[in-house]
mmCIF file of C-alpha atoms and ligand atoms in Angstrom:
data_model
loop_
_atom_site.group_PDB
_atom_site.id
_atom_site.type_symbol
_atom_site.label_atom_id
_atom_site.label_comp_id
_atom_site.label_asym_id
_atom_site.label_seq_id
_atom_site.Cartn_x
_atom_site.Cartn_y
_atom_site.Cartn_z
ATOM 1 C CA UNK Z 17 170.627 116.379 217.817
ATOM 2 C CA UNK Z 18 170.432 115.910 213.875
ATOM 3 C CA UNK Z 19 171.322 112.764 212.710
ATOM 4 C CA UNK Z 20 170.738 110.741 209.327
ATOM 5 C CA UNK Z 21 167.689 108.697 209.048
ATOM 6 C CA UNK Z 22 167.444 106.229 206.174
ATOM 7 C CA UNK Z 23 163.753 107.175 204.815
ATOM 8 C CA UNK Z 24 163.498 103.917 202.395
ATOM 9 C CA UNK Z 25 165.241 101.639 200.340
ATOM 10 C CA UNK Z 26 165.023 100.674 196.741
ATOM 11 C CA UNK Z 27 166.672 97.777 194.234
ATOM 12 C CA UNK Z 28 166.693 96.790 190.931
ATOM 13 C CA UNK Z 29 168.558 93.663 188.907
ATOM 14 C CA UNK Z 30 168.376 92.677 184.985
ATOM 15 C CA UNK Z 31 166.122 90.350 184.242
ATOM 16 C CA UNK Z 32 168.537 87.870 182.677
ATOM 17 C CA UNK Z 33 168.826 85.112 185.191
ATOM 18 C CA UNK Z 34 171.763 82.715 185.138
ATOM 19 C CA UNK Z 35 171.829 79.684 187.162
ATOM 20 C CA UNK Z 36 175.024 77.858 188.184
ATOM 21 C CA UNK Z 37 174.077 75.239 185.518
ATOM 22 C CA UNK Z 38 174.390 77.977 182.704
ATOM 23 C CA UNK Z 39 178.002 78.729 184.129
ATOM 24 C CA UNK Z 40 178.993 75.076 183.736
ATOM 25 C CA UNK Z 41 178.242 75.344 179.791
ATOM 26 C CA UNK Z 42 180.648 78.218 179.526
ATOM 27 C CA UNK Z 43 183.787 76.643 181.701
ATOM 28 C CA UNK Z 44 184.784 73.839 183.927
ATOM 29 C CA UNK Z 45 182.681 74.308 186.961
ATOM 30 C CA UNK Z 46 179.584 72.540 188.701
ATOM 31 C CA UNK Z 47 176.579 73.874 190.533
ATOM 32 C CA UNK Z 48 177.662 71.511 193.372
ATOM 33 C CA UNK Z 49 181.257 73.317 193.561
ATOM 34 C CA UNK Z 50 180.000 77.006 193.819
ATOM 35 C CA UNK Z 51 176.978 76.122 196.033
ATOM 36 C CA UNK Z 52 179.240 74.241 198.397
ATOM 37 C CA UNK Z 53 181.934 76.895 198.508
ATOM 38 C CA UNK Z 54 180.018 79.982 198.160
ATOM 39 C CA UNK Z 55 176.140 79.292 198.670
ATOM 40 C CA UNK Z 56 175.430 81.093 195.330
ATOM 41 C CA UNK Z 57 172.782 79.019 193.380
ATOM 42 C CA UNK Z 58 172.033 82.009 190.857
ATOM 43 C CA UNK Z 59 172.702 85.102 189.568
ATOM 44 C CA UNK Z 60 171.478 88.299 187.173
ATOM 45 C CA UNK Z 61 173.683 89.563 184.368
ATOM 46 C CA UNK Z 62 172.463 92.227 182.098
ATOM 47 C CA UNK Z 63 172.399 92.517 178.549
ATOM 48 C CA UNK Z 64 174.688 94.286 176.218
ATOM 49 C CA UNK Z 65 172.120 97.395 175.999
ATOM 50 C CA UNK Z 66 172.557 97.686 180.173
ATOM 51 C CA UNK Z 67 174.575 99.945 181.662
ATOM 52 C CA UNK Z 68 175.429 100.654 185.358
ATOM 53 C CA UNK Z 69 173.523 103.698 185.795
ATOM 54 C CA UNK Z 70 170.519 102.029 184.341
ATOM 55 C CA UNK Z 71 170.165 99.638 187.067
ATOM 56 C CA UNK Z 72 171.134 102.364 189.591
ATOM 57 C CA UNK Z 73 168.291 104.746 188.422
ATOM 58 C CA UNK Z 74 165.882 102.225 188.619
ATOM 59 C CA UNK Z 75 166.852 101.445 192.216
ATOM 60 C CA UNK Z 76 167.044 105.515 192.802
ATOM 61 C CA UNK Z 77 163.506 106.144 191.393
ATOM 62 C CA UNK Z 78 162.150 103.090 193.614
ATOM 63 C CA UNK Z 79 163.928 104.361 196.896
ATOM 64 C CA UNK Z 80 162.730 108.004 196.011
ATOM 65 C CA UNK Z 81 159.385 106.509 195.676
ATOM 66 C CA UNK Z 82 159.324 104.518 198.824
ATOM 67 C CA UNK Z 83 160.472 107.598 200.587
ATOM 68 C CA UNK Z 84 158.082 109.887 198.888
ATOM 69 C CA UNK Z 85 160.291 111.901 198.225
ATOM 70 C CA UNK Z 86 160.448 114.163 195.081
ATOM 71 C CA UNK Z 87 163.858 113.852 193.370
ATOM 72 C CA UNK Z 88 163.978 117.872 193.601
ATOM 73 C CA UNK Z 89 164.774 117.760 197.270
ATOM 74 C CA UNK Z 90 167.928 115.768 196.826
ATOM 75 C CA UNK Z 91 171.233 117.635 198.054
ATOM 76 C CA UNK Z 92 173.347 114.879 196.892
ATOM 77 C CA UNK Z 93 174.107 111.911 195.011
ATOM 78 C CA UNK Z 94 176.663 109.525 195.815
ATOM 79 C CA UNK Z 95 177.485 106.284 193.513
ATOM 80 C CA UNK Z 96 179.345 103.468 194.743
ATOM 81 C CA UNK Z 97 180.658 101.053 192.064
ATOM 82 C CA UNK Z 98 183.729 99.203 190.378
ATOM 83 C CA UNK Z 99 182.019 98.764 187.153
ATOM 84 C CA UNK Z 100 181.104 102.515 185.776
ATOM 85 C CA UNK Z 101 179.474 103.133 182.529
ATOM 86 C CA UNK Z 102 182.888 104.823 181.470
ATOM 87 C CA UNK Z 103 186.302 106.028 182.862
ATOM 88 C CA UNK Z 104 185.169 109.126 183.366
ATOM 89 C CA UNK Z 105 183.036 111.276 184.431
ATOM 90 C CA UNK Z 106 181.949 108.806 187.683
ATOM 91 C CA UNK Z 107 178.802 106.667 187.568
ATOM 92 C CA UNK Z 108 176.827 109.641 189.856
ATOM 93 C CA UNK Z 109 176.996 112.226 187.269
ATOM 94 C CA UNK Z 110 175.432 109.518 184.532
ATOM 95 C CA UNK Z 111 172.649 108.666 187.423
ATOM 96 C CA UNK Z 112 172.142 112.688 187.524
ATOM 97 C CA UNK Z 113 171.747 112.939 184.041
ATOM 98 C CA UNK Z 114 169.326 110.077 183.807
ATOM 99 C CA UNK Z 115 167.408 111.318 186.956
ATOM 100 C CA UNK Z 116 167.304 114.709 185.719
ATOM 101 C CA UNK Z 117 168.348 116.328 188.728
ATOM 102 C CA UNK Z 118 171.419 119.219 187.817
ATOM 103 C CA UNK Z 119 173.392 121.166 190.151
ATOM 104 C CA UNK Z 120 173.439 119.078 192.941
ATOM 105 C CA UNK Z 121 177.091 117.457 193.667
ATOM 106 C CA UNK Z 122 177.262 113.893 192.202
ATOM 107 C CA UNK Z 123 180.416 111.960 194.173
ATOM 108 C CA UNK Z 124 181.603 108.401 193.129
ATOM 109 C CA UNK Z 125 183.163 106.286 196.028
ATOM 110 C CA UNK Z 126 185.726 103.574 194.761
ATOM 111 C CA UNK Z 127 185.904 101.345 197.648
ATOM 112 C CA UNK Z 128 184.316 98.139 196.328
ATOM 113 C CA UNK Z 129 182.586 95.816 198.397
ATOM 114 C CA UNK Z 130 182.417 98.123 201.550
ATOM 115 C CA UNK Z 131 181.674 100.954 198.887
ATOM 116 C CA UNK Z 132 178.236 101.348 199.987
ATOM 117 C CA UNK Z 133 179.253 101.788 204.162
ATOM 118 C CA UNK Z 134 181.971 104.309 202.902
ATOM 119 C CA UNK Z 135 178.925 106.129 201.094
ATOM 120 C CA UNK Z 136 176.785 105.817 204.056
ATOM 121 C CA UNK Z 137 179.708 107.313 206.294
ATOM 122 C CA UNK Z 138 180.175 110.145 204.138
ATOM 123 C CA UNK Z 139 176.820 111.108 203.527
ATOM 124 C CA UNK Z 140 176.345 111.048 207.517
ATOM 125 C CA UNK Z 141 178.950 113.548 207.723
ATOM 126 C CA UNK Z 142 177.244 115.814 205.479
ATOM 127 C CA UNK Z 143 173.842 115.096 207.263
ATOM 128 C CA UNK Z 144 175.101 115.801 210.873
ATOM 129 C CA UNK Z 145 177.184 119.013 209.721
ATOM 130 C CA UNK Z 146 173.740 120.232 208.598
ATOM 131 C CA UNK Z 147 175.216 120.882 205.283
ATOM 132 C CA UNK Z 148 172.806 119.070 203.470
ATOM 133 C CA UNK Z 149 169.182 117.082 204.290
ATOM 134 C CA UNK Z 150 168.512 114.788 201.732
ATOM 135 C CA UNK Z 151 171.059 112.620 199.997
ATOM 136 C CA UNK Z 152 170.411 109.708 197.573
ATOM 137 C CA UNK Z 153 173.142 106.703 197.921
ATOM 138 C CA UNK Z 154 173.203 104.092 195.496
ATOM 139 C CA UNK Z 155 175.532 101.005 195.305
ATOM 140 C CA UNK Z 156 175.860 99.431 191.414
ATOM 141 C CA UNK Z 157 177.484 96.659 189.693
ATOM 142 C CA UNK Z 158 177.408 95.141 186.134
ATOM 143 C CA UNK Z 159 180.281 92.737 186.632
ATOM 144 C CA UNK Z 160 179.136 90.342 183.972
ATOM 145 C CA UNK Z 161 180.566 92.553 181.293
ATOM 146 C CA UNK Z 162 184.190 92.118 182.740
ATOM 147 C CA UNK Z 163 184.626 88.508 183.554
ATOM 148 C CA UNK Z 164 186.438 86.119 181.982
ATOM 149 C CA UNK Z 165 183.620 83.315 181.173
ATOM 150 C CA UNK Z 166 186.687 80.847 180.484
ATOM 151 C CA UNK Z 167 187.878 78.296 182.917
ATOM 152 C CA UNK Z 168 190.727 80.187 183.169
ATOM 153 C CA UNK Z 169 188.989 83.081 185.193
ATOM 154 C CA UNK Z 170 185.932 80.429 187.057
ATOM 155 C CA UNK Z 171 187.379 81.375 190.646
ATOM 156 C CA UNK Z 172 186.028 84.976 190.045
ATOM 157 C CA UNK Z 173 183.486 84.823 187.521
ATOM 158 C CA UNK Z 174 181.263 82.390 189.396
ATOM 159 C CA UNK Z 175 181.034 84.612 192.434
ATOM 160 C CA UNK Z 176 179.601 87.819 190.739
ATOM 161 C CA UNK Z 177 176.105 89.095 189.729
ATOM 162 C CA UNK Z 178 174.934 92.247 188.567
ATOM 163 C CA UNK Z 179 172.362 94.750 190.905
ATOM 164 C CA UNK Z 180 171.416 97.917 192.401
ATOM 165 C CA UNK Z 181 170.306 99.340 195.512
ATOM 166 C CA UNK Z 182 169.925 102.515 196.749
ATOM 167 C CA UNK Z 183 168.813 104.464 199.933
ATOM 168 C CA UNK Z 184 167.413 107.920 200.924
ATOM 169 C CA UNK Z 185 168.966 109.383 203.871
ATOM 170 C CA UNK Z 186 167.341 112.443 205.620
ATOM 171 C CA UNK Z 187 168.393 114.728 208.517
ATOM 172 C CA UNK Z 188 166.292 113.612 211.413
ATOM 173 C CA UNK Z 189 166.191 115.695 214.775
ATOM 174 C CA UNK Z 190 166.609 112.361 217.238
ATOM 175 C CA UNK Z 191 164.815 112.949 220.454
ATOM 176 C CA UNK Z 192 164.741 109.549 221.728
ATOM 177 C CA UNK Z 193 167.751 107.394 219.935
ATOM 178 C CA UNK Z 194 166.355 104.368 221.679
ATOM 179 C CA UNK Z 195 163.401 104.596 219.374
ATOM 180 C CA UNK Z 196 163.997 106.922 216.517
ATOM 181 C CA UNK Z 197 165.531 106.005 213.427
ATOM 182 C CA UNK Z 198 168.785 107.126 212.486
ATOM 183 C CA UNK Z 199 172.843 106.127 212.053
ATOM 184 C CA UNK Z 200 174.416 105.737 215.301
ATOM 185 C CA UNK Z 201 177.976 105.469 213.771
ATOM 186 C CA UNK Z 202 179.976 104.059 211.033
ATOM 187 C CA UNK Z 203 183.408 102.978 210.828
ATOM 188 C CA UNK Z 204 185.882 102.803 208.047
ATOM 189 C CA UNK Z 205 188.978 101.041 207.176
ATOM 190 C CA UNK Z 206 191.935 100.168 204.348
ATOM 191 C CA UNK Z 207 195.298 98.724 204.006
ATOM 192 C CA UNK Z 208 196.759 99.300 200.525
ATOM 193 C CA UNK Z 209 199.432 96.834 201.473
ATOM 194 C CA UNK Z 210 196.957 94.367 199.719
ATOM 195 C CA UNK Z 211 195.834 96.318 196.818
ATOM 196 C CA UNK Z 212 196.963 93.464 194.227
ATOM 197 C CA UNK Z 213 195.150 90.738 195.960
ATOM 198 C CA UNK Z 214 191.945 91.693 194.421
ATOM 199 C CA UNK Z 215 192.137 93.802 191.547
ATOM 200 C CA UNK Z 216 191.718 94.823 187.827
ATOM 201 C CA UNK Z 217 195.137 95.973 186.687
ATOM 202 C CA UNK Z 218 194.001 97.841 183.595
ATOM 203 C CA UNK Z 219 193.553 99.926 181.414
ATOM 204 C CA UNK Z 220 195.127 102.641 184.169
ATOM 205 C CA UNK Z 221 198.164 104.546 184.378
ATOM 206 C CA UNK Z 222 200.158 102.146 186.500
ATOM 207 C CA UNK Z 223 200.847 100.013 183.215
ATOM 208 C CA UNK Z 224 203.007 101.639 181.278
ATOM 209 C CA UNK Z 225 203.395 104.135 178.722
ATOM 210 C CA UNK Z 226 199.754 103.611 177.374
ATOM 211 C CA UNK Z 227 196.462 103.147 179.469
ATOM 212 C CA UNK Z 228 195.275 100.528 176.971
ATOM 213 C CA UNK Z 229 198.144 97.997 176.540
ATOM 214 C CA UNK Z 230 196.995 95.899 173.512
ATOM 215 C CA UNK Z 231 199.627 92.673 174.738
ATOM 216 C CA UNK Z 232 198.281 92.807 178.341
ATOM 217 C CA UNK Z 233 194.758 93.059 177.011
ATOM 218 C CA UNK Z 234 195.274 89.779 175.037
ATOM 219 C CA UNK Z 235 196.615 88.223 178.622
ATOM 220 C CA UNK Z 236 193.362 89.297 180.472
ATOM 221 C CA UNK Z 237 194.824 92.244 182.424
ATOM 222 C CA UNK Z 238 191.265 93.628 182.345
ATOM 223 C CA UNK Z 239 189.828 90.908 183.946
ATOM 224 C CA UNK Z 240 189.591 90.917 187.827
ATOM 225 C CA UNK Z 241 192.167 88.467 189.605
ATOM 226 C CA UNK Z 242 191.907 87.252 193.253
ATOM 227 C CA UNK Z 243 193.931 85.820 195.679
ATOM 228 C CA UNK Z 244 191.057 83.961 197.224
ATOM 229 C CA UNK Z 245 192.449 82.376 199.990
ATOM 230 C CA UNK Z 246 194.056 85.375 201.157
ATOM 231 C CA UNK Z 247 190.818 87.366 200.837
ATOM 232 C CA UNK Z 248 188.854 84.732 202.794
ATOM 233 C CA UNK Z 249 191.583 84.854 205.665
ATOM 234 C CA UNK Z 250 191.351 88.614 205.949
ATOM 235 C CA UNK Z 251 187.800 88.772 205.285
ATOM 236 C CA UNK Z 252 187.109 86.565 208.482
ATOM 237 C CA UNK Z 253 189.076 88.459 210.722
ATOM 238 C CA UNK Z 254 188.637 91.872 209.653
ATOM 239 C CA UNK Z 255 184.781 91.676 209.708
ATOM 240 C CA UNK Z 256 184.385 90.357 213.246
ATOM 241 C CA UNK Z 257 186.583 93.407 213.902
ATOM 242 C CA UNK Z 258 184.964 96.294 212.378
ATOM 243 C CA UNK Z 259 181.584 94.643 213.951
ATOM 244 C CA UNK Z 260 182.923 94.550 217.387
ATOM 245 C CA UNK Z 261 184.459 98.253 216.810
ATOM 246 C CA UNK Z 262 180.682 99.259 216.060
ATOM 247 C CA UNK Z 263 179.325 97.410 218.827
ATOM 248 C CA UNK Z 264 181.665 98.888 221.374
ATOM 249 C CA UNK Z 265 181.623 102.491 220.263
ATOM 250 C CA UNK Z 266 177.431 101.956 220.827
ATOM 251 C CA UNK Z 267 178.027 100.245 224.074
ATOM 252 C CA UNK Z 268 175.878 97.585 222.530
ATOM 253 C CA UNK Z 269 176.198 93.489 222.435
ATOM 254 C CA UNK Z 270 175.416 91.274 219.512
ATOM 255 C CA UNK Z 271 172.205 90.131 221.304
ATOM 256 C CA UNK Z 272 170.805 94.264 221.040
ATOM 257 C CA UNK Z 273 170.901 93.823 217.167
ATOM 258 C CA UNK Z 274 167.770 92.953 215.725
ATOM 259 C CA UNK Z 275 169.005 92.196 212.165
ATOM 260 C CA UNK Z 276 172.420 91.761 210.620
ATOM 261 C CA UNK Z 277 172.782 92.735 206.879
ATOM 262 C CA UNK Z 278 176.349 91.638 205.994
ATOM 263 C CA UNK Z 279 178.040 92.152 202.561
ATOM 264 C CA UNK Z 280 177.606 89.225 200.462
ATOM 265 C CA UNK Z 281 180.960 87.870 199.128
ATOM 266 C CA UNK Z 282 180.626 84.307 200.545
ATOM 267 C CA UNK Z 283 177.919 82.494 202.341
ATOM 268 C CA UNK Z 284 180.953 80.748 204.551
ATOM 269 C CA UNK Z 285 182.221 84.343 205.470
ATOM 270 C CA UNK Z 286 178.946 85.108 207.233
ATOM 271 C CA UNK Z 287 178.439 81.966 208.765
ATOM 272 C CA UNK Z 288 181.885 82.455 210.144
ATOM 273 C CA UNK Z 289 181.324 85.720 211.434
ATOM 274 C CA UNK Z 290 177.764 84.947 212.959
ATOM 275 C CA UNK Z 291 179.369 81.885 214.748
ATOM 276 C CA UNK Z 292 181.793 84.222 216.406
ATOM 277 C CA UNK Z 293 179.399 86.226 217.781
ATOM 278 C CA UNK Z 294 176.489 83.529 218.548
ATOM 279 C CA UNK Z 295 174.096 85.541 216.051
ATOM 280 C CA UNK Z 296 171.267 83.137 215.827
ATOM 281 C CA UNK Z 297 170.798 82.426 211.931
ATOM 282 C CA UNK Z 298 167.142 84.070 211.518
ATOM 283 C CA UNK Z 299 169.128 87.343 212.722
ATOM 284 C CA UNK Z 300 171.545 87.242 209.619
ATOM 285 C CA UNK Z 301 169.396 88.281 206.049
ATOM 286 C CA UNK Z 302 171.761 86.811 203.386
ATOM 287 C CA UNK Z 303 170.871 87.661 199.438
ATOM 288 C CA UNK Z 304 174.241 85.539 197.902
ATOM 289 C CA UNK Z 305 172.171 82.717 196.966
ATOM 290 C CA UNK Z 306 169.665 84.631 194.840
ATOM 291 C CA UNK Z 307 172.079 87.610 193.367
ATOM 292 C CA UNK Z 308 175.914 86.332 193.952
ATOM 293 C CA UNK Z 309 178.142 88.851 194.989
ATOM 294 C CA UNK Z 310 176.971 92.381 193.899
ATOM 295 C CA UNK Z 311 179.999 94.534 195.668
ATOM 296 C CA UNK Z 312 178.614 97.665 196.269
ATOM 297 C CA UNK Z 313 174.944 97.036 196.068
ATOM 298 C CA UNK Z 314 174.612 93.794 198.352
ATOM 299 C CA UNK Z 315 174.007 95.630 201.412
ATOM 300 C CA UNK Z 316 171.065 98.234 200.101
ATOM 301 C CA UNK Z 317 169.759 95.055 197.859
ATOM 302 C CA UNK Z 318 169.952 93.072 201.264
ATOM 303 C CA UNK Z 319 168.022 96.003 203.019
ATOM 304 C CA UNK Z 320 165.750 96.380 200.619
ATOM 305 C CA UNK Z 321 164.556 92.716 200.454
ATOM 306 C CA UNK Z 322 164.669 92.380 204.176
ATOM 307 C CA UNK Z 323 162.097 95.379 204.392
ATOM 308 C CA UNK Z 324 160.004 93.945 201.202
ATOM 309 C CA UNK Z 325 159.976 90.273 203.026
ATOM 310 C CA UNK Z 326 158.808 91.783 206.045
ATOM 311 C CA UNK Z 327 161.979 90.913 208.053
ATOM 312 C CA UNK Z 328 162.972 94.695 208.600
ATOM 313 C CA UNK Z 329 160.639 97.143 210.012
ATOM 314 C CA UNK Z 330 161.047 100.801 211.220
ATOM 315 C CA UNK Z 331 162.490 100.989 214.757
ATOM 316 C CA UNK Z 332 164.893 98.092 214.311
ATOM 317 C CA UNK Z 333 168.359 97.864 215.121
ATOM 318 C CA UNK Z 334 170.518 96.813 212.160
ATOM 319 C CA UNK Z 335 174.252 96.231 211.916
ATOM 320 C CA UNK Z 336 176.141 96.060 208.980
ATOM 321 C CA UNK Z 337 179.850 94.909 207.936
ATOM 322 C CA UNK Z 338 181.896 94.317 205.123
ATOM 323 C CA UNK Z 339 185.070 93.527 203.379
ATOM 324 C CA UNK Z 340 186.588 93.489 200.194
ATOM 325 C CA UNK Z 341 189.365 94.523 197.491
ATOM 326 C CA UNK Z 342 191.847 97.648 198.982
ATOM 327 C CA UNK Z 343 191.591 95.849 201.153
ATOM 328 C CA UNK Z 344 188.731 97.918 203.000
ATOM 329 C CA UNK Z 345 186.552 97.111 205.395
ATOM 330 C CA UNK Z 346 183.925 98.911 207.378
ATOM 331 C CA UNK Z 347 180.572 98.679 209.477
ATOM 332 C CA UNK Z 348 177.713 100.586 210.555
ATOM 333 C CA UNK Z 349 174.741 100.565 213.113
ATOM 334 C CA UNK Z 350 171.517 102.308 212.645
ATOM 335 C CA UNK Z 351 168.103 101.947 213.646
ATOM 336 C CA UNK Z 352 165.859 101.575 210.668
HETATM 337 O O1 UT7 N 405 183.632 90.578 197.903
HETATM 338 C C1 UT7 N 405 184.852 90.251 197.522
HETATM 339 C C2 UT7 N 405 185.873 89.795 198.315
HETATM 340 N N1 UT7 N 405 185.695 88.344 197.672
HETATM 341 C C3 UT7 N 405 186.018 87.225 198.887
HETATM 342 O O2 UT7 N 405 185.388 87.609 199.944
HETATM 343 C C4 UT7 N 405 186.243 85.774 198.324
HETATM 344 C C5 UT7 N 405 186.855 85.109 199.265
HETATM 345 N N2 UT7 N 405 187.785 83.795 198.774
HETATM 346 C C6 UT7 N 405 186.498 82.773 198.676
HETATM 347 O O3 UT7 N 405 185.194 83.274 199.406
HETATM 348 C C7 UT7 N 405 187.084 81.174 198.300
HETATM 349 O O4 UT7 N 405 188.548 81.548 198.648
HETATM 350 C C8 UT7 N 405 186.958 81.014 196.940
HETATM 351 C C9 UT7 N 405 185.051 81.023 197.003
HETATM 352 C C10 UT7 N 405 186.877 82.333 195.928
HETATM 353 C C11 UT7 N 405 187.090 79.892 196.674
HETATM 354 O O5 UT7 N 405 187.223 78.754 197.760
HETATM 355 P P1 UT7 N 405 188.313 77.726 198.229
HETATM 356 O O6 UT7 N 405 187.430 77.092 199.141
HETATM 357 O O7 UT7 N 405 189.345 78.880 198.987
HETATM 358 O O8 UT7 N 405 188.738 77.008 197.245
HETATM 359 P P2 UT7 N 405 190.077 77.053 196.414
HETATM 360 O O9 UT7 N 405 190.340 78.476 195.484
HETATM 361 O O10 UT7 N 405 191.261 76.521 197.516
HETATM 362 O O11 UT7 N 405 189.853 75.724 194.868
HETATM 363 C C12 UT7 N 405 189.825 74.714 195.225
HETATM 364 C C13 UT7 N 405 189.879 74.123 194.097
HETATM 365 C C14 UT7 N 405 191.004 74.578 192.940
HETATM 366 O O12 UT7 N 405 191.422 73.302 192.441
HETATM 367 P P3 UT7 N 405 192.462 72.347 192.638
HETATM 368 O O13 UT7 N 405 193.713 73.140 192.872
HETATM 369 O O14 UT7 N 405 192.253 71.814 194.295
HETATM 370 O O15 UT7 N 405 192.566 71.560 192.069
HETATM 371 C C15 UT7 N 405 190.561 75.454 191.744
HETATM 372 O O16 UT7 N 405 191.212 75.295 190.548
HETATM 373 O O17 UT7 N 405 188.667 74.483 193.140
HETATM 374 C C16 UT7 N 405 188.929 74.775 191.329
HETATM 375 N N3 UT7 N 405 188.404 75.881 191.218
HETATM 376 C C17 UT7 N 405 186.970 75.750 191.043
HETATM 377 N N4 UT7 N 405 186.506 74.094 190.675
HETATM 378 C C18 UT7 N 405 184.903 74.734 189.678
HETATM 379 C C19 UT7 N 405 188.360 77.208 191.596
HETATM 380 N N5 UT7 N 405 187.098 77.806 191.135
HETATM 381 C C20 UT7 N 405 186.638 76.998 190.435
HETATM 382 C C21 UT7 N 405 184.925 76.918 190.165
HETATM 383 N N6 UT7 N 405 184.560 75.360 189.790
HETATM 384 N N7 UT7 N 405 184.354 77.924 189.788
#
């Protein structure tokens, strides 16, 4: 049976390290508050000359090199982001231009924190159907250029970091599902009822006669706004639910999973999910301490770090779950 295998991963973050104490000099916050509420210790923020596609391309190049795949073999590019270089065209087109692989389809996924799992799900369908053989997926964000760095925006601003993570997916004829690397299943959901609980209002066609409303700009309608408590409550309900959905679909128990690579929004959310499933601490791979929330990039960054640190080895069974703006939530189980 033809399934999708993750051949390799790659990641890239900008050079500029921003510690929690650095934020205290910009706004009324503290290292203690940020660590206690979120687990975040630091993040990387890009400089003025770097765009999201720059980070994405570096991650893609590493993934291609680690996979020993030449860019000419790629049949499709999928880029997940909420912080594209420009309003249009999408991030995937700029990644394609910089990688130099014209002609193949380039698709953007706008599913925020679940963007990477949505991308995996879409890529998996194209590979299972026999349409494509190799697909490059990248999740990339530059949040730092769109955050309110005053005390007004502190509830959101301290949470986010910049970065990119990529994987190369390839068609694989799976003979032994218990041994061969492949994606077992993906599960994707959304409920737009809560679209405005975590969003950037404008610029956009939903704000009046003009996409850019200069009065609203002054009020900061271009900064992310979040009902943090509502997001938290829904996250700790939906992540376990969608993880259970994936386990049930594959007739697996939590103890059958070798490593959990969850979305990184808040260490407390992941601890609560792990507790519900009695997952031992050493089986949950968190990176939020180092990179904060890089939205669509958290899971591929986590996979790449896990591979490089020796925590994730070929043949291991991995489960991922994510929740975020939309609201959207998703999960995947795959043998790396
Ligand atoms: O990946 C996208 C999805 N996002 C998430 O999953 C985020 C989900 N939500 C959360 O992680 C948490 O709700 C937060 C970390 C955002 C906030 O934690 P909390 O424990 O819910 O704090 P809170 O919003 O109840 O705020 C507590 C206090 C407030 O002060 P008062 O009203 O008690 O005086 C806030 O004004 O903390 C204050 N506060 C801050 N203080 C210092 C809010 N942000 C900050 C800050 N530094 N950065």
